[in-house]
Amino acid sequence: MIRSEILKEIAPILRDQLVVCNIGIPSQELHAIDDQPTNFYMLGTMGLASSIGLGLAIAQPKTVIVIDGDGSVLTNLGTLPTIGNNAPANYILMIIDNGSYGSTGDQPTYTGMKTDLAGMARAAGCDNVVEVQDVDTGAALQAAIDGGTATVMVVKCDSGNAKMPVITMDPVVIRDRFMKSVAG
Amino acid sequence: MNIDKKIADDLVANDISFVTTVPCKQLAGVIEEIDQRDDIFHIPSNKEDEGMGLCAGAWMGGKRPAIIMQNTAIGVTINTLATLIQFYRMPLPMIISYRGELREPVACQVEMAVHTKALLNQLNIPTYHFHWQRDVEELDNILKYTFMCSKPVAILTDANFWGGYGDQ
Ligand SMILES: Cc1ncc(C[n+]2csc(CCOP(=O)(O)OP(=O)(O)O)c2C)c(N)n1
Ligand SMILES: [Mg+2]
C-alpha cells in the first residue's frame, strides 16, 4: 500500500480526532480524502509535525494524532528524546515510513537502508513503540487510541503518491478552525 | 533587582505557562528560576526550531508559550519563523541571549551577533534590546504587545544586561 491508500482506510478513525499532518503530499492527500476542521495541515516547515503535536498534547487533554513521515522525523531527530521524556498519554505519533522523501519525488531516505526508526525511538526513551505493516494500520491506530498511553507507530509501506490538488486554504483559516475544534 | 526572578514573574503574570529552552551561559539563572515555578511547564528542546514547533502546538492547545534561546539560534529558526509562526500568525515571545555584544569574551559569538538584528529586521520581527538592567521593566509591556499582535517578538538581552559574561 502507498500512503494515500492508508489514509483512505484510516480516514473514518481520524475523522473525530485532532490530527497534525506532515508537510506536502501527505497533507494534500488527507485534505482531499476527508477535510476536517480537526486537521492541522502543515504547508511548510518540514520536520516539525511531531513537535507541534507534542506541544498540543501537553497543553490540552484530547487525543492528538500526528501523521508524520520518515524523512521529516530524520530531519528533526531531536524530537524523539523530547517525546520519549515528555509525551503525555494522549499523544500518538504515526510515522508513515515509506522509505522515501515522497513529496519531492520519492528520493530514498536512510530508513529504506540500514536505519531503523523504531529502534531509534526506543533508544530515545519512547516506551511504547509499535512497528506496523501498512494493511494493519487501522487496527493498530485504533488500539493506540483505545490504549491510552503515548504511542509511536512506525508504519512500513510502499513509496508513492496520489495526485491531489495543492491546499489553497489560508493558513490562518486552517489554524483558526483547528483551534476552535481543540477548544470545542 | 534579581532579573531572573523578574523575568519569570513577568511570564507568570502574563499567563505564560509553557516555556521551552535551549541553554546559554547567560540564561542559566533564568532557566533555573523557570524550572522552579509550579505555574510554568518547562520543556527543554534539543534544537530551537523544534522548540518553536512545541510552542506552536501549545498555543493551539490553549496555553501561552515562550522560548528562551541564544541569538545564534536565529540562524537555526528562520524557516520556522517564516513558514510556521508568521505564516499561521501565532504569538511567540523569544527571550534571547545576545551573545557577541559588548563584554563578550568569545570572538566566534560576534560572527552571529553582527547578523542578528539584520536578520530579525529582514523578517519584520519586532525587536527590543535590553542593555541595562532597568530595561527589564519593559518586559511586561513587550509580552502584552506580543499576544496583542500575534507575532514572534525578539527580546535581545546582552552581556551588560546580565551583569557581564565573565563576572556574573
Ligand atoms: C527545509 C526543507 N528541506 C526540504 C524540503 C522539501 N520537502 C518537502 S516535503 C519533503 C519530504 C518529506 O518526506 P517524508 O517526511 O518522508 O514524507 P513523505 O512525503 O514521504 O510521506 C521534502 C524533502 C522542505 N520543505 N523544507
Ligand atoms: Mg517518507
Short mmCIF file of C-alpha atoms and ligand atoms in Angstrom, two decimals:
data_model
loop_
_atom_site.label_atom_id
_atom_site.label_comp_id
_atom_site.label_asym_id
_atom_site.label_seq_id
_atom_site.Cartn_x
_atom_site.Cartn_y
_atom_site.Cartn_z
CA MET A 1 0.00 0.00 0.00
CA ILE A 2 1.05 3.60 -0.54
CA ARG A 3 0.38 6.47 1.88
CA SER A 4 -2.84 7.62 0.24
CA GLU A 5 -4.33 4.12 0.44
CA ILE A 6 -3.55 4.00 4.15
CA LEU A 7 -5.05 7.46 4.69
CA LYS A 8 -8.24 6.41 2.86
CA GLU A 9 -8.52 3.37 5.07
CA ILE A 10 -7.99 5.19 8.36
CA ALA A 11 -10.00 8.32 7.45
CA PRO A 12 -13.05 7.15 9.47
CA ILE A 13 -10.82 6.73 12.54
CA LEU A 14 -9.10 10.10 12.07
CA ARG A 15 -12.37 11.96 11.48
CA ASP A 16 -13.20 12.64 15.15
CA GLN A 17 -9.62 13.14 16.33
CA LEU A 18 -7.22 16.07 16.41
CA VAL A 19 -4.72 15.41 13.62
CA VAL A 20 -1.47 17.24 12.86
CA CYS A 21 -0.43 16.31 9.34
CA ASN A 22 3.00 16.39 7.73
CA ILE A 23 4.02 18.87 5.03
CA GLY A 24 3.50 18.27 1.34
CA ILE A 25 1.61 15.44 -0.30
CA PRO A 26 0.53 13.80 2.99
CA SER A 27 -1.48 16.92 3.88
CA GLN A 28 -2.77 17.26 0.31
CA GLU A 29 -3.95 13.65 0.37
CA LEU A 30 -5.63 13.92 3.78
CA HIS A 31 -7.25 17.20 2.75
CA ALA A 32 -8.62 15.67 -0.46
CA ILE A 33 -9.74 12.41 1.17
CA ASP A 34 -11.54 13.90 4.19
CA ASP A 35 -11.03 17.55 5.05
CA GLN A 36 -11.95 18.23 8.66
CA PRO A 37 -11.59 21.29 10.92
CA THR A 38 -9.85 18.92 13.33
CA ASN A 39 -6.99 18.57 10.83
CA PHE A 40 -4.00 20.88 11.10
CA TYR A 41 -2.25 20.86 7.73
CA MET A 42 1.39 21.81 7.61
CA LEU A 43 2.07 23.84 4.49
CA GLY A 44 5.78 24.25 5.22
CA THR A 45 8.33 23.72 7.97
CA MET A 46 9.43 20.17 7.20
CA GLY A 47 10.12 18.18 10.36
CA LEU A 48 8.01 19.90 12.99
CA ALA A 49 4.74 17.93 12.86
CA SER A 50 5.79 15.70 15.78
CA SER A 51 6.82 18.75 17.84
CA ILE A 52 3.62 20.70 17.13
CA GLY A 53 1.60 17.63 18.08
CA LEU A 54 3.59 17.15 21.28
CA GLY A 55 3.06 20.76 22.39
CA LEU A 56 -0.63 20.37 21.64
CA ALA A 57 -0.94 17.08 23.54
CA ILE A 58 0.79 18.56 26.59
CA ALA A 59 -1.36 21.70 26.55
CA GLN A 60 -4.77 20.01 26.47
CA PRO A 61 -6.32 16.60 27.22
CA LYS A 62 -7.78 15.46 23.86
CA THR A 63 -6.02 12.74 21.90
CA VAL A 64 -3.59 14.08 19.31
CA ILE A 65 -2.58 12.01 16.27
CA VAL A 66 0.44 13.19 14.34
CA ILE A 67 0.79 11.87 10.80
CA ASP A 68 4.49 12.22 10.11
CA GLY A 69 6.97 10.92 7.56
CA ASP A 70 10.30 9.13 7.81
CA GLY A 71 12.14 11.95 6.07
CA SER A 72 10.61 14.56 8.36
CA VAL A 73 11.45 12.65 11.52
CA LEU A 74 15.01 12.17 10.27
CA THR A 75 15.38 15.92 9.74
CA ASN A 76 14.17 16.66 13.31
CA LEU A 77 15.65 13.69 15.16
CA GLY A 78 15.92 15.76 18.34
CA THR A 79 12.16 15.32 18.62
CA LEU A 80 12.47 11.67 19.67
CA PRO A 81 14.19 12.29 23.06
CA THR A 82 11.77 15.14 23.76
CA ILE A 83 8.86 12.78 23.03
CA GLY A 84 10.49 9.95 24.98
CA ASN A 85 10.85 12.08 28.08
CA ASN A 86 7.69 14.19 27.93
CA ALA A 87 4.92 12.63 25.84
CA PRO A 88 1.61 12.51 27.71
CA ALA A 89 -0.82 9.60 27.35
CA ASN A 90 -2.89 11.41 24.70
CA TYR A 91 -0.01 11.57 22.18
CA ILE A 92 0.19 9.29 19.14
CA LEU A 93 2.97 9.73 16.61
CA MET A 94 2.23 7.74 13.47
CA ILE A 95 5.24 7.78 11.16
CA ILE A 96 4.35 6.74 7.63
CA ASP A 97 7.67 5.11 6.78
CA ASN A 98 7.70 4.75 3.02
CA GLY A 99 11.50 4.85 2.96
CA SER A 100 11.47 7.97 0.85
CA TYR A 101 11.01 11.69 0.57
CA GLY A 102 7.66 11.11 -1.09
CA SER A 103 6.61 14.70 -1.66
CA THR A 104 9.73 15.59 -3.59
CA GLY A 105 9.74 12.64 -5.95
CA ASP A 106 10.37 9.52 -3.86
CA GLN A 107 14.09 10.00 -3.30
CA PRO A 108 15.21 7.25 -0.89
CA THR A 109 15.77 8.04 2.81
CA TYR A 110 18.05 6.03 5.09
CA THR A 111 15.08 4.19 6.64
CA GLY A 112 14.88 2.15 3.44
CA MET A 113 18.52 1.20 4.03
CA LYS A 114 20.11 0.37 7.38
CA THR A 115 18.34 2.87 9.64
CA ASP A 116 15.60 1.65 11.96
CA LEU A 117 13.30 4.44 13.19
CA ALA A 118 11.53 2.22 15.72
CA GLY A 119 14.88 1.32 17.28
CA MET A 120 15.87 4.97 17.36
CA ALA A 121 12.60 5.92 19.06
CA ARG A 122 13.12 3.21 21.70
CA ALA A 123 16.69 4.30 22.30
CA ALA A 124 15.43 7.87 22.71
CA GLY A 125 13.21 6.81 25.59
CA CYS A 126 9.87 6.16 23.89
CA ASP A 127 8.36 3.28 25.88
CA ASN A 128 5.58 2.21 23.58
CA VAL A 129 6.83 1.83 20.01
CA VAL A 130 4.96 -0.40 17.58
CA GLU A 131 6.02 -1.48 14.12
CA VAL A 132 3.09 -1.89 11.80
CA GLN A 133 2.60 -3.20 8.29
CA ASP A 134 0.50 -0.94 6.04
CA VAL A 135 -2.51 -3.30 5.97
CA ASP A 136 -2.68 -3.33 9.78
CA THR A 137 -2.60 0.45 10.25
CA GLY A 138 -6.28 0.92 11.07
CA ALA A 139 -6.32 -1.73 13.77
CA ALA A 140 -3.05 -0.53 15.26
CA LEU A 141 -4.18 3.10 15.29
CA GLN A 142 -7.48 2.21 16.95
CA ALA A 143 -5.57 0.17 19.55
CA ALA A 144 -3.31 3.15 20.23
CA ILE A 145 -6.31 5.44 20.68
CA ASP A 146 -8.02 2.95 22.99
CA GLY A 147 -4.79 2.07 24.80
CA GLY A 148 -4.47 5.43 26.49
CA THR A 149 -0.67 5.54 26.52
CA ALA A 150 1.72 7.59 24.45
CA THR A 151 2.48 5.61 21.31
CA VAL A 152 4.94 5.83 18.45
CA MET A 153 3.80 3.84 15.41
CA VAL A 154 6.20 3.16 12.57
CA VAL A 155 4.05 2.17 9.61
CA LYS A 156 6.00 0.43 6.86
CA CYS A 157 4.53 0.98 3.42
CA ASP A 158 5.39 1.47 -0.23
CA SER A 159 6.72 4.64 -1.70
CA GLY A 160 4.37 6.57 -3.97
CA ASN A 161 1.93 9.45 -4.10
CA ALA A 162 -1.63 10.06 -5.23
CA LYS A 163 -2.22 13.08 -7.47
CA MET A 164 -4.10 15.56 -5.30
CA PRO A 165 -4.54 19.33 -5.52
CA VAL A 166 -2.42 21.78 -3.55
CA ILE A 167 -4.13 23.14 -0.43
CA THR A 168 -5.11 26.73 -1.13
CA MET A 169 -6.87 27.39 2.19
CA ASP A 170 -5.44 30.37 4.07
CA PRO A 171 -3.09 29.19 6.84
CA VAL A 172 -4.77 31.44 9.38
CA VAL A 173 -8.12 29.82 8.49
CA ILE A 174 -6.61 26.34 8.90
CA ARG A 175 -5.21 27.37 12.27
CA ASP A 176 -8.32 29.19 13.45
CA ARG A 177 -10.81 26.44 12.69
CA PHE A 178 -8.38 23.92 14.19
CA MET A 179 -8.12 25.94 17.42
CA LYS A 180 -11.92 26.18 17.60
CA SER A 181 -12.12 22.38 17.30
CA VAL A 182 -9.48 21.97 20.00
CA ALA A 183 -11.38 24.26 22.35
CA GLY A 184 -14.86 22.97 21.39
CA MET B 1 16.98 43.57 41.43
CA ASN B 2 17.08 39.86 40.60
CA ILE B 3 16.43 39.86 36.85
CA ASP B 4 15.97 36.09 36.62
CA LYS B 5 13.15 36.30 39.12
CA LYS B 6 11.69 39.42 37.48
CA ILE B 7 11.58 37.69 34.06
CA ALA B 8 9.89 34.61 35.50
CA ASP B 9 7.42 36.80 37.41
CA ASP B 10 6.51 38.70 34.24
CA LEU B 11 5.99 35.45 32.32
CA VAL B 12 3.66 34.15 35.01
CA ALA B 13 1.83 37.49 35.29
CA ASN B 14 1.17 37.30 31.54
CA ASP B 15 -0.26 33.80 31.86
CA ILE B 16 2.69 32.20 30.03
CA SER B 17 2.66 28.62 31.25
CA PHE B 18 4.64 26.72 28.59
CA VAL B 19 8.33 27.55 28.17
CA THR B 20 10.92 25.77 26.07
CA THR B 21 14.62 26.46 26.31
CA VAL B 22 17.98 25.72 24.81
CA PRO B 23 20.61 26.97 27.26
CA CYS B 24 23.18 29.74 27.01
CA LYS B 25 25.57 30.57 29.84
CA GLN B 26 23.87 33.94 30.23
CA LEU B 27 20.47 32.24 30.53
CA ALA B 28 21.44 29.70 33.21
CA GLY B 29 19.86 31.70 36.04
CA VAL B 30 16.56 32.38 34.36
CA ILE B 31 16.24 28.76 33.21
CA GLU B 32 16.84 27.59 36.79
CA GLU B 33 14.24 30.05 38.03
CA ILE B 34 11.67 28.84 35.49
CA ASP B 35 12.33 25.25 36.42
CA GLN B 36 11.28 26.04 39.98
CA ARG B 37 7.97 27.67 39.09
CA ASP B 38 4.92 25.45 39.52
CA ASP B 39 2.84 27.55 37.16
CA ILE B 40 5.27 27.12 34.24
CA PHE B 41 5.71 23.83 32.37
CA HIS B 42 9.34 23.82 31.26
CA ILE B 43 10.20 21.52 28.37
CA PRO B 44 13.81 21.65 27.19
CA SER B 45 14.15 21.21 23.43
CA ASN B 46 17.14 19.90 21.52
CA LYS B 47 17.06 22.50 18.78
CA GLU B 48 15.31 25.83 18.67
CA ASP B 49 13.16 25.09 15.62
CA GLU B 50 11.88 22.02 17.43
CA GLY B 51 11.15 24.31 20.39
CA MET B 52 9.13 26.66 18.18
CA GLY B 53 7.11 23.68 16.96
CA LEU B 54 6.34 22.78 20.58
CA CYS B 55 5.31 26.38 21.26
CA ALA B 56 3.04 26.46 18.19
CA GLY B 57 1.29 23.30 19.38
CA ALA B 58 0.96 24.54 22.95
CA TRP B 59 -0.58 27.78 21.75
CA MET B 60 -3.12 25.96 19.59
CA GLY B 61 -3.87 23.87 22.68
CA GLY B 62 -4.75 26.97 24.66
CA LYS B 63 -1.51 27.71 26.52
CA ARG B 64 0.60 30.84 26.13
CA PRO B 65 4.14 29.83 25.18
CA ALA B 66 7.60 31.41 25.20
CA ILE B 67 11.02 30.32 24.00
CA ILE B 68 14.31 31.14 25.68
CA MET B 69 17.35 30.72 23.44
CA GLN B 70 20.65 32.18 22.22
CA ASN B 71 20.84 34.64 19.31
CA THR B 72 22.82 32.10 17.29
CA ALA B 73 19.52 30.22 17.06
CA ILE B 74 18.14 32.90 14.74
CA GLY B 75 20.31 31.12 12.19
CA VAL B 76 18.55 27.86 13.02
CA THR B 77 14.97 29.10 13.07
CA ILE B 78 14.44 31.45 10.10
CA ASN B 79 12.42 28.92 8.11
CA THR B 80 10.29 28.07 11.15
CA LEU B 81 9.67 31.72 12.00
CA ALA B 82 8.57 32.48 8.43
CA THR B 83 6.61 29.35 7.48
CA LEU B 84 5.09 28.37 10.84
CA ILE B 85 4.95 31.19 13.38
CA GLN B 86 4.38 34.05 10.93
CA PHE B 87 2.51 32.20 8.17
CA TYR B 88 -0.11 30.84 10.59
CA ARG B 89 0.02 34.07 12.62
CA MET B 90 0.97 32.88 16.08
CA PRO B 91 2.34 34.86 19.03
CA LEU B 92 5.78 33.87 20.29
CA PRO B 93 7.86 35.84 22.77
CA MET B 94 11.53 34.98 22.26
CA ILE B 95 13.81 35.83 25.16
CA ILE B 96 17.20 35.73 23.51
CA SER B 97 20.66 35.98 25.00
CA TYR B 98 22.52 38.36 22.72
CA ARG B 99 26.00 36.91 22.61
CA GLY B 100 28.82 38.64 20.78
CA GLU B 101 27.93 42.11 22.06
CA LEU B 102 29.82 44.41 24.49
CA ARG B 103 31.64 42.48 27.28
CA GLU B 104 31.70 39.27 25.18
CA PRO B 105 34.88 37.20 25.68
CA VAL B 106 34.36 34.68 22.85
CA ALA B 107 35.22 36.04 19.39
CA CYS B 108 33.17 33.48 17.46
CA GLN B 109 29.98 34.79 19.08
CA VAL B 110 30.48 38.12 17.32
CA GLU B 111 30.05 36.42 13.95
CA MET B 112 26.32 35.83 14.54
CA ALA B 113 25.88 38.98 16.63
CA VAL B 114 26.60 41.14 13.58
CA HIS B 115 23.80 39.41 11.67
CA THR B 116 21.25 39.15 14.45
CA LYS B 117 19.42 42.47 14.16
CA ALA B 118 19.65 42.48 10.37
CA LEU B 119 18.01 39.07 10.17
CA LEU B 120 15.27 39.99 12.63
CA ASN B 121 14.72 43.22 10.72
CA GLN B 122 14.55 41.35 7.41
CA LEU B 123 11.86 39.12 8.95
CA ASN B 124 9.88 42.16 10.20
CA ILE B 125 10.14 40.81 13.73
CA PRO B 126 9.59 43.49 16.40
CA THR B 127 12.90 43.58 18.29
CA TYR B 128 13.86 45.01 21.69
CA HIS B 129 17.40 45.20 23.05
CA PHE B 130 17.99 45.05 26.82
CA HIS B 131 21.38 46.56 27.62
CA TRP B 132 20.86 48.00 31.12
CA GLN B 133 19.25 46.08 33.97
CA ARG B 134 16.45 48.63 34.18
CA ASP B 135 15.46 47.76 30.58
CA VAL B 136 13.77 44.66 32.02
CA GLU B 137 10.98 46.97 33.20
CA GLU B 138 9.77 46.96 29.59
CA LEU B 139 9.29 43.17 29.52
CA ASP B 140 5.74 43.17 30.82
CA ASN B 141 4.67 45.58 28.08
CA ILE B 142 6.51 43.58 25.42
CA LEU B 143 4.76 40.37 26.43
CA LYS B 144 1.37 42.08 26.30
CA TYR B 145 2.26 43.53 22.89
CA THR B 146 3.28 40.07 21.59
CA PHE B 147 -0.07 38.48 22.40
CA MET B 148 -1.95 41.56 21.23
CA CYS B 149 -0.46 41.37 17.72
CA SER B 150 0.09 37.58 17.45
CA LYS B 151 3.63 37.85 16.12
CA PRO B 152 7.00 36.48 17.07
CA VAL B 153 8.79 39.20 19.07
CA ALA B 154 12.50 39.22 19.93
CA ILE B 155 13.93 40.44 23.22
CA LEU B 156 17.71 40.58 22.88
CA THR B 157 19.49 40.55 26.23
CA ASP B 158 23.21 41.30 26.08
CA ALA B 159 26.09 40.57 28.46
CA ASN B 160 25.91 44.00 30.02
CA PHE B 161 22.26 43.40 30.90
CA TRP B 162 23.16 40.13 32.61
CA GLY B 163 25.95 41.84 34.57
CA GLY B 164 28.85 40.84 32.34
CA TYR B 165 29.56 37.45 30.91
CA GLY B 166 32.73 36.72 32.89
CA ASP B 167 31.84 38.27 36.21
CA GLN B 168 28.22 37.33 36.75
C1 LIG C 1 13.95 22.54 4.98
C2 LIG C 1 13.29 21.83 3.87
N1 LIG C 1 14.00 20.99 3.09
C3 LIG C 1 13.37 20.33 2.10
C4 LIG C 1 12.05 20.49 1.86
C5 LIG C 1 11.36 19.76 0.72
N2 LIG C 1 10.49 18.69 1.21
C6 LIG C 1 9.17 18.87 1.39
S1 LIG C 1 8.37 17.50 1.86
C7 LIG C 1 9.80 16.61 1.78
C8 LIG C 1 9.79 15.13 2.01
C9 LIG C 1 9.27 14.68 3.32
O1 LIG C 1 9.41 13.29 3.38
P1 LIG C 1 8.63 12.45 4.44
O2 LIG C 1 8.58 13.17 5.72
O3 LIG C 1 9.22 11.08 4.46
O4 LIG C 1 7.15 12.43 3.89
P2 LIG C 1 6.51 11.61 2.66
O5 LIG C 1 6.19 12.66 1.64
O6 LIG C 1 7.48 10.60 2.20
O7 LIG C 1 5.28 10.99 3.24
C10 LIG C 1 10.89 17.41 1.43
C11 LIG C 1 12.27 16.93 1.28
C12 LIG C 1 11.35 21.37 2.70
N3 LIG C 1 10.04 21.60 2.59
N4 LIG C 1 11.99 22.02 3.70
MG MG C 2 8.61 9.35 3.53
#
